XYZ file of C-alpha atoms in Angstrom:
233
model
C 32.997 -60.099 25.292
C 33.384 -56.429 26.214
C 34.441 -54.811 23.535
C 31.714 -56.462 21.419
C 29.154 -54.983 24.288
C 30.340 -51.635 23.998
C 30.846 -51.383 20.159
C 26.954 -52.247 20.364
C 25.978 -50.156 22.716
C 28.106 -47.397 20.454
C 26.096 -48.131 17.483
C 22.343 -47.976 19.265
C 23.527 -44.721 20.876
C 24.473 -43.164 17.359
C 20.924 -44.584 16.167
C 19.070 -43.690 18.796
C 20.922 -39.884 18.429
C 19.872 -40.210 14.357
C 15.928 -40.826 15.361
C 16.334 -38.455 18.004
C 17.163 -35.625 15.674
C 14.700 -36.940 12.314
C 11.889 -36.752 15.247
C 13.062 -33.307 15.776
C 13.039 -32.013 12.280
C 9.361 -33.691 11.677
C 8.401 -32.464 14.672
C 9.762 -28.704 13.394
C 8.757 -28.715 10.044
C 4.702 -29.692 11.569
C 5.129 -26.647 13.544
C 6.378 -24.510 10.698
C 3.339 -25.843 8.350
C 0.961 -25.594 11.306
C 2.249 -21.800 11.758
C 2.721 -20.581 8.248
C -1.718 -22.183 7.589
C -2.617 -21.024 10.938
C -5.579 -18.473 12.201
C -4.290 -14.580 11.893
C -6.254 -11.268 13.027
C -4.603 -7.814 11.681
C -6.054 -4.343 12.464
C -4.099 -3.465 9.820
C -0.265 -1.330 9.149
C -1.242 1.185 11.836
C -2.267 -0.055 15.377
C -3.411 2.964 17.188
C -5.941 5.804 16.117
C -6.299 9.835 17.107
C -9.550 10.965 17.081
C -11.795 13.975 18.498
C -13.805 13.925 21.187
C -17.578 12.776 19.950
C -16.609 11.522 16.607
C -17.449 7.938 15.477
C -14.134 5.821 14.820
C -13.760 2.307 13.122
C -12.042 -0.620 14.953
C -10.570 -2.377 12.272
C -9.723 -5.677 12.189
C -9.951 -8.831 9.737
C -8.829 -12.241 10.171
C -6.886 -14.815 7.604
C -6.506 -18.572 7.496
C -4.746 -20.957 4.788
C -7.260 -23.929 5.899
C -10.122 -21.923 5.875
C -12.562 -21.583 9.081
C -15.317 -23.915 10.711
C -17.245 -22.346 13.568
C -14.920 -19.512 14.181
C -16.184 -17.534 17.100
C -14.927 -13.564 17.566
C -15.564 -11.216 20.013
C -14.313 -7.392 20.903
C -13.045 -6.385 24.099
C -11.710 -3.130 25.844
C -9.315 -3.139 28.172
C -10.846 -1.273 31.343
C -7.163 -0.725 33.781
C -6.760 -4.475 33.836
C -10.833 -5.565 33.284
C -12.119 -6.898 29.972
C -14.906 -5.562 29.190
C -16.905 -7.384 26.057
C -17.960 -5.266 23.863
C -19.130 -8.057 20.870
C -19.164 -11.457 19.987
C -20.330 -13.746 16.745
C -19.949 -17.468 15.794
C -19.199 -17.383 11.512
C -20.161 -21.054 10.858
C -18.255 -21.605 7.530
C -16.882 -18.989 5.008
C -19.361 -16.487 3.118
C -22.187 -16.724 5.878
C -22.769 -13.892 7.654
C -22.571 -13.849 11.442
C -25.140 -12.818 13.638
C -23.232 -10.544 15.948
C -24.572 -10.048 19.862
C -23.456 -6.542 20.945
C -23.049 -5.630 24.463
C -22.112 -1.880 23.852
C -24.920 0.386 23.418
C -22.447 2.895 20.936
C -20.990 -0.170 19.319
C -22.014 -1.593 15.972
C -20.767 -4.056 13.788
C -19.848 -3.306 10.077
C -17.925 -6.778 8.432
C -18.275 -9.097 6.959
C -17.244 -11.973 6.644
C -17.348 -12.548 2.347
C -14.063 -10.485 3.133
C -12.884 -11.736 6.607
C -13.575 -8.558 8.092
C -14.792 -8.090 11.784
C -14.705 -4.466 12.190
C -16.514 -2.341 14.280
C -17.272 1.219 14.963
C -17.538 2.895 18.035
C -20.179 5.883 18.046
C -19.783 9.786 19.984
C -16.152 8.239 21.823
C -15.788 10.112 24.554
C -12.515 10.833 26.844
C -12.803 7.136 29.172
C -13.454 5.155 25.749
C -9.387 6.017 24.824
C -7.203 2.719 25.658
C -6.747 -0.754 24.323
C -9.084 -2.322 22.330
C -9.006 -6.384 21.601
C -9.600 -7.926 18.633
C -10.347 -11.806 19.617
C -10.845 -15.428 17.150
C -10.591 -18.683 17.766
C -10.596 -21.309 14.923
C -12.437 -25.082 15.902
C -10.781 -26.107 12.703
C -7.202 -25.795 13.563
C -7.779 -27.729 17.425
C -8.777 -24.250 18.105
C -6.134 -22.045 17.461
C -6.838 -18.446 18.388
C -5.437 -14.851 18.547
C -5.774 -11.613 18.785
C -4.812 -8.615 17.956
C -4.436 -4.677 19.435
C -5.823 -1.395 18.625
C -5.255 1.128 20.746
C -7.816 4.685 20.992
C -6.620 8.065 21.486
C -8.874 10.625 22.194
C -7.953 14.240 21.938
C -9.941 17.924 22.209
C -9.071 18.669 19.423
C -7.333 17.536 16.260
C -2.981 18.565 16.174
C -2.051 21.255 12.839
C 0.758 19.235 10.938
C 3.216 21.492 10.015
C 3.087 21.595 5.869
C 6.594 24.225 5.674
C 8.634 21.602 4.526
C 6.510 20.317 1.715
C 5.609 23.423 0.827
C 9.430 24.286 0.270
C 9.698 20.794 -1.265
C 6.562 21.618 -4.028
C 7.428 25.003 -4.324
C 11.609 23.741 -5.229
C 9.576 21.426 -7.468
C 7.744 23.572 -9.294
C 10.567 26.217 -10.206
C 12.831 23.340 -10.784
C 9.761 22.161 -13.415
C 8.982 25.628 -14.636
C 12.860 26.685 -15.460
C 13.049 23.826 -17.468
C 9.630 24.409 -19.537
C 11.182 28.125 -20.118
C 14.262 26.859 -21.442
C 12.856 24.763 -23.448
C 10.018 27.359 -25.321
C 12.921 29.552 -25.426
C 15.104 26.995 -27.112
C 12.244 25.925 -29.392
C 11.673 29.863 -30.888
C 15.512 30.017 -31.188
C 15.271 26.794 -33.286
C 12.501 28.603 -35.353
C 13.944 31.331 -36.480
C 16.969 29.522 -37.374
C 15.626 27.517 -39.821
C 13.380 30.545 -41.237
C 16.444 32.520 -41.531
C 18.488 29.623 -43.725
C 15.324 28.871 -45.773
C 15.790 33.096 -46.518
C 19.631 32.164 -47.389
C 18.619 29.221 -49.489
C 15.519 31.321 -51.519
C 18.509 34.071 -52.274
C 20.893 30.924 -53.248
C 18.268 30.259 -55.801
C 17.288 33.171 -57.076
C 20.841 34.788 -57.425
C 21.664 31.901 -59.224
C 18.390 32.143 -60.943
C 19.593 35.895 -62.466
C 23.080 34.878 -63.492
C 21.958 32.031 -65.469
C 19.294 34.540 -67.421
C 21.945 37.348 -67.980
C 24.409 35.046 -69.640
C 21.992 33.543 -71.540
C 21.331 37.282 -72.753
C 24.762 38.467 -73.673
C 25.255 35.572 -75.650
C 22.461 35.703 -77.323
C 23.193 39.886 -78.136
C 26.724 38.463 -79.457
C 25.689 35.866 -81.760
C 23.689 38.150 -83.227
C 26.278 41.027 -83.666
C 28.703 38.643 -85.114
C 25.512 37.658 -88.023
C 26.638 39.341 -91.863
C 24.733 41.250 -93.821
C 23.086 39.890 -96.872
């Protein structure tokens, strides 16, 4: 009986471990699907920008969701040494409906559109105090309030750095020289071929004319011979 109990317990243990494995796989698949189709916000391929003091800059941000949005909430915040200052916020009821944006900063302007999933803002007349991190945040109740954020860094400078284009100029000049050399070689080749063709045509004409003259002379000499050999009546 003891052996039977031990066998039964081992079988039941295997069944439980199999069930746990299947449950784990199911959870992993669900999490994978949720991650792929979940809400995401992005500030683009470049996450920072340098701008001159007194200029106007665009703080870009777009959102995406594979399963769509409903009452999507978003806001922009400025990280002031750990203190988050809200710049603007709004609610997008559904796709294609433009939000009513509440702006909390006098130099901030919303320039996005829900038609293009764009929630970007403009910051006018920037100063050195505006330098730092700007956070674009969004939350989608349709995805059980899934939220996501992206950071865009603004660097304010007194003057823009001059880009050293020496290497670019050298490369472009070298390429231009090579292309020019190739063109010159092709032109010379075309001229040489043209003159060679003309010489061939002249040689052919000379051969034709000389052969024609030979035939004419042969004909005249034959006629003279015939005339000399004819007896007088």
